[in-house]
Amino acid sequence: MGVTSMECVEIRQVQNRSELEACYDLWSLVFPTETRHFFQERLDLDSSYSFETTWIAKVDNVIASAIQIFPYSCWLDQVIVRAGGIGNVATHPKYRGKGLAQEILHAASEWMITNGYSISLLLTGIHSFYEQVGWRKVVESIYKFNTGAIQTLAFKDIHHYRFAKMHEDLKSIQEIYDSFNKVRTNSSIRTRDYWMDQIKWRRESGENFFVAVVDDTPTAYLRLHEANGKIVVTEACYTHDRNQMRQLFEQFCLLVPHRNIEIRIPNDHVLNMLFRDHKIKADEYDNCMWRVLDWPKLMKRMENTFSRRIAQLEYVQPRDVLLHSKNGTVLVNISTNKQVNVYSASGERSYNERFVVTEGELLTLLFQGSDYVSNRQLRDSDTIRMLFPKQGSIMWSTDFF
């Protein structure tokens, strides 16, 4: 059932505090496991909040549906991109079946494209609904096990292990985060204000950070959260010494014996090796749904990244590669001097290779690399493999919305 001809419908951003307050009421009604205060505090403690990120559908002057955009910036293999997190998607029971939420998502997507957003993320288990409006799931790995499964070996090193002293350690923790994540994909870029807002909203203290220290300065950390009787490791970041993270994690498991634990890490993280050594297998995690908002523009911004990826190869055959998807068509020119140029393809064009890429495959190539696509033509192509190598992709759950 769609909107009737007699109803007056507005799809737009909230314009004042009164409309925002009405959104809080709607969200607490639709999501009864959370209080109204939860939704209000989340935005009140965000120093960057703006009315333009809260979108509503008003039916006959009543707010019937609403969503919240959570803007952030992230790394895409050394390219900084603007992203729009989508949360609080809710429609009043009285107005369901009219397609209002989908209308808002379409309008909000157009706004994000106009305002320079490259990608968007939804966190949901309702895949079919959001697939209708352009989001696609990207399957990741998640580990769930009991800390008793980690058999700790005796070792000696220069590190000591303790919980953080927030006033003294936070700057070092921020530096570790930046160092670890700036060479990865999907990790949020955090300002100091963002850190402070996040810690305040999550009510975190030093007990949420278990750190390895040298000369009383943190060199690696685990960020921790208790949920439903288990410990969730929301971040696991370290500097150049890979052993420090393995030993830090082992020490933490000794500290909390026989506790259920859950952790998501990028595929190049040192803890993957630890878990394999202990025969701990990963489960699938598919709650993240992504959308590329302007693929040709994003590919254009990645020219230097593509050039850097192929520069290390001994020989590269020059070629023109056509990549076509529902998001658009681009021509990737690989020159004799290993430079890559990307053009939005329209009208007549010539090329040496052509690939048709689904939206899901496109996301997998960008975020994880060619090894992770099921399409054998893409996975076995030398061209695709050199343009889209393995990525260490992670958006830490601390940044979820």
PDB file of C-alpha atoms in Angstrom, residues 40-139:
ATOM      1  CA  GLN A  40      18.854  11.955  22.528  1.00  0.00           C
ATOM      2  CA  GLU A  41      22.150  11.500  24.351  1.00  0.00           C
ATOM      3  CA  ARG A  42      23.781   9.960  21.265  1.00  0.00           C
ATOM      4  CA  LEU A  43      23.187  13.172  19.277  1.00  0.00           C
ATOM      5  CA  ASP A  44      23.523  15.647  22.160  1.00  0.00           C
ATOM      6  CA  LEU A  45      27.017  14.314  22.888  1.00  0.00           C
ATOM      7  CA  ASP A  46      28.060  14.567  19.238  1.00  0.00           C
ATOM      8  CA  SER A  47      29.728  17.963  18.988  1.00  0.00           C
ATOM      9  CA  SER A  48      29.500  17.854  15.173  1.00  0.00           C
ATOM     10  CA  TYR A  49      25.750  17.135  14.987  1.00  0.00           C
ATOM     11  CA  SER A  50      23.710  19.143  12.477  1.00  0.00           C
ATOM     12  CA  PHE A  51      19.971  19.147  11.725  1.00  0.00           C
ATOM     13  CA  GLU A  52      20.763  18.376   8.075  1.00  0.00           C
ATOM     14  CA  THR A  53      21.713  14.797   8.989  1.00  0.00           C
ATOM     15  CA  THR A  54      18.291  13.882  10.432  1.00  0.00           C
ATOM     16  CA  TRP A  55      15.795  13.032   7.683  1.00  0.00           C
ATOM     17  CA  ILE A  56      12.041  12.631   8.063  1.00  0.00           C
ATOM     18  CA  ALA A  57       8.858  11.806   6.204  1.00  0.00           C
ATOM     19  CA  LYS A  58       5.931  13.922   7.365  1.00  0.00           C
ATOM     20  CA  VAL A  59       2.457  12.690   6.451  1.00  0.00           C
ATOM     21  CA  ASP A  60      -0.236  15.333   6.929  1.00  0.00           C
ATOM     22  CA  ASN A  61       2.232  17.213   9.157  1.00  0.00           C
ATOM     23  CA  VAL A  62       2.945  14.173  11.365  1.00  0.00           C
ATOM     24  CA  ILE A  63       6.468  12.694  11.488  1.00  0.00           C
ATOM     25  CA  ALA A  64       5.743   9.172  10.285  1.00  0.00           C
ATOM     26  CA  SER A  65       9.249   7.953   9.460  1.00  0.00           C
ATOM     27  CA  ALA A  66      12.808   9.067  10.208  1.00  0.00           C
ATOM     28  CA  ILE A  67      16.446   8.109   9.711  1.00  0.00           C
ATOM     29  CA  GLN A  68      19.743   9.464  11.014  1.00  0.00           C
ATOM     30  CA  ILE A  69      22.918   9.949   8.974  1.00  0.00           C
ATOM     31  CA  PHE A  70      26.136   9.675  10.993  1.00  0.00           C
ATOM     32  CA  PRO A  71      28.849  11.384   8.890  1.00  0.00           C
ATOM     33  CA  TYR A  72      32.443  10.245   9.238  1.00  0.00           C
ATOM     34  CA  SER A  73      35.658  10.039   7.233  1.00  0.00           C
ATOM     35  CA  CYS A  74      37.588   6.828   6.676  1.00  0.00           C
ATOM     36  CA  TRP A  75      40.595   5.388   4.881  1.00  0.00           C
ATOM     37  CA  LEU A  76      40.283   3.535   1.602  1.00  0.00           C
ATOM     38  CA  ASP A  77      43.880   2.337   1.247  1.00  0.00           C
ATOM     39  CA  GLN A  78      45.390   5.790   1.922  1.00  0.00           C
ATOM     40  CA  VAL A  79      42.558   7.651   0.186  1.00  0.00           C
ATOM     41  CA  ILE A  80      40.426   9.655   2.607  1.00  0.00           C
ATOM     42  CA  VAL A  81      36.750   9.322   1.751  1.00  0.00           C
ATOM     43  CA  ARG A  82      33.635  10.787   3.302  1.00  0.00           C
ATOM     44  CA  ALA A  83      31.105   8.213   4.464  1.00  0.00           C
ATOM     45  CA  GLY A  84      27.526   8.336   5.662  1.00  0.00           C
ATOM     46  CA  GLY A  85      26.479   5.869   8.329  1.00  0.00           C
ATOM     47  CA  ILE A  86      22.745   5.182   8.289  1.00  0.00           C
ATOM     48  CA  GLY A  87      21.030   4.462  11.584  1.00  0.00           C
ATOM     49  CA  ASN A  88      17.725   4.776  13.438  1.00  0.00           C
ATOM     50  CA  VAL A  89      15.657   3.789  10.389  1.00  0.00           C
ATOM     51  CA  ALA A  90      12.123   3.796  11.782  1.00  0.00           C
ATOM     52  CA  THR A  91       8.521   4.112  10.615  1.00  0.00           C
ATOM     53  CA  HIS A  92       5.552   4.483  12.933  1.00  0.00           C
ATOM     54  CA  PRO A  93       3.415   1.282  12.823  1.00  0.00           C
ATOM     55  CA  LYS A  94       0.418   3.322  11.638  1.00  0.00           C
ATOM     56  CA  TYR A  95       2.281   4.410   8.486  1.00  0.00           C
ATOM     57  CA  ARG A  96       4.082   1.230   7.471  1.00  0.00           C
ATOM     58  CA  GLY A  97       3.644  -0.247   4.015  1.00  0.00           C
ATOM     59  CA  LYS A  98       3.718   3.141   2.301  1.00  0.00           C
ATOM     60  CA  GLY A  99       7.398   3.032   1.270  1.00  0.00           C
ATOM     61  CA  LEU A 100       8.287   6.066   3.391  1.00  0.00           C
ATOM     62  CA  ALA A 101      11.602   4.762   4.724  1.00  0.00           C
ATOM     63  CA  GLN A 102      12.738   3.882   1.217  1.00  0.00           C
ATOM     64  CA  GLU A 103      11.783   7.350  -0.006  1.00  0.00           C
ATOM     65  CA  ILE A 104      13.834   8.926   2.771  1.00  0.00           C
ATOM     66  CA  LEU A 105      16.809   6.678   1.990  1.00  0.00           C
ATOM     67  CA  HIS A 106      16.660   7.651  -1.698  1.00  0.00           C
ATOM     68  CA  ALA A 107      16.488  11.369  -0.840  1.00  0.00           C
ATOM     69  CA  ALA A 108      19.230  11.122   1.785  1.00  0.00           C
ATOM     70  CA  SER A 109      21.447   9.249  -0.705  1.00  0.00           C
ATOM     71  CA  GLU A 110      21.031  12.008  -3.288  1.00  0.00           C
ATOM     72  CA  TRP A 111      21.942  14.557  -0.623  1.00  0.00           C
ATOM     73  CA  MET A 112      25.050  12.583   0.329  1.00  0.00           C
ATOM     74  CA  ILE A 113      26.141  12.331  -3.320  1.00  0.00           C
ATOM     75  CA  THR A 114      25.658  16.087  -3.786  1.00  0.00           C
ATOM     76  CA  ASN A 115      27.654  16.787  -0.636  1.00  0.00           C
ATOM     77  CA  GLY A 116      30.693  14.682  -1.525  1.00  0.00           C
ATOM     78  CA  TYR A 117      30.036  11.412   0.273  1.00  0.00           C
ATOM     79  CA  SER A 118      31.625   8.381  -1.420  1.00  0.00           C
ATOM     80  CA  ILE A 119      30.204   5.418   0.502  1.00  0.00           C
ATOM     81  CA  SER A 120      27.443   4.619   2.964  1.00  0.00           C
ATOM     82  CA  LEU A 121      27.096   1.963   5.661  1.00  0.00           C
ATOM     83  CA  LEU A 122      24.068   0.332   7.279  1.00  0.00           C
ATOM     84  CA  LEU A 123      24.188  -2.084  10.201  1.00  0.00           C
ATOM     85  CA  THR A 124      21.319  -4.530   9.947  1.00  0.00           C
ATOM     86  CA  GLY A 125      20.250  -8.129   9.649  1.00  0.00           C
ATOM     87  CA  ILE A 126      17.329  -7.215   7.364  1.00  0.00           C
ATOM     88  CA  HIS A 127      19.240  -7.523   4.098  1.00  0.00           C
ATOM     89  CA  SER A 128      16.387  -7.841   1.598  1.00  0.00           C
ATOM     90  CA  PHE A 129      14.770  -4.529   2.590  1.00  0.00           C
ATOM     91  CA  TYR A 130      17.923  -2.466   2.116  1.00  0.00           C
ATOM     92  CA  GLU A 131      19.008  -4.311  -1.028  1.00  0.00           C
ATOM     93  CA  GLN A 132      15.937  -2.776  -2.682  1.00  0.00           C
ATOM     94  CA  VAL A 133      17.431   0.687  -2.207  1.00  0.00           C
ATOM     95  CA  GLY A 134      21.035  -0.065  -3.179  1.00  0.00           C
ATOM     96  CA  TRP A 135      22.919  -1.365  -0.136  1.00  0.00           C
ATOM     97  CA  ARG A 136      24.751  -4.694  -0.346  1.00  0.00           C
ATOM     98  CA  LYS A 137      26.193  -6.875   2.396  1.00  0.00           C
ATOM     99  CA  VAL A 138      29.924  -7.519   2.641  1.00  0.00           C
ATOM    100  CA  VAL A 139      30.735 -10.692   4.553  1.00  0.00           C
TER     101      VAL A 139
END
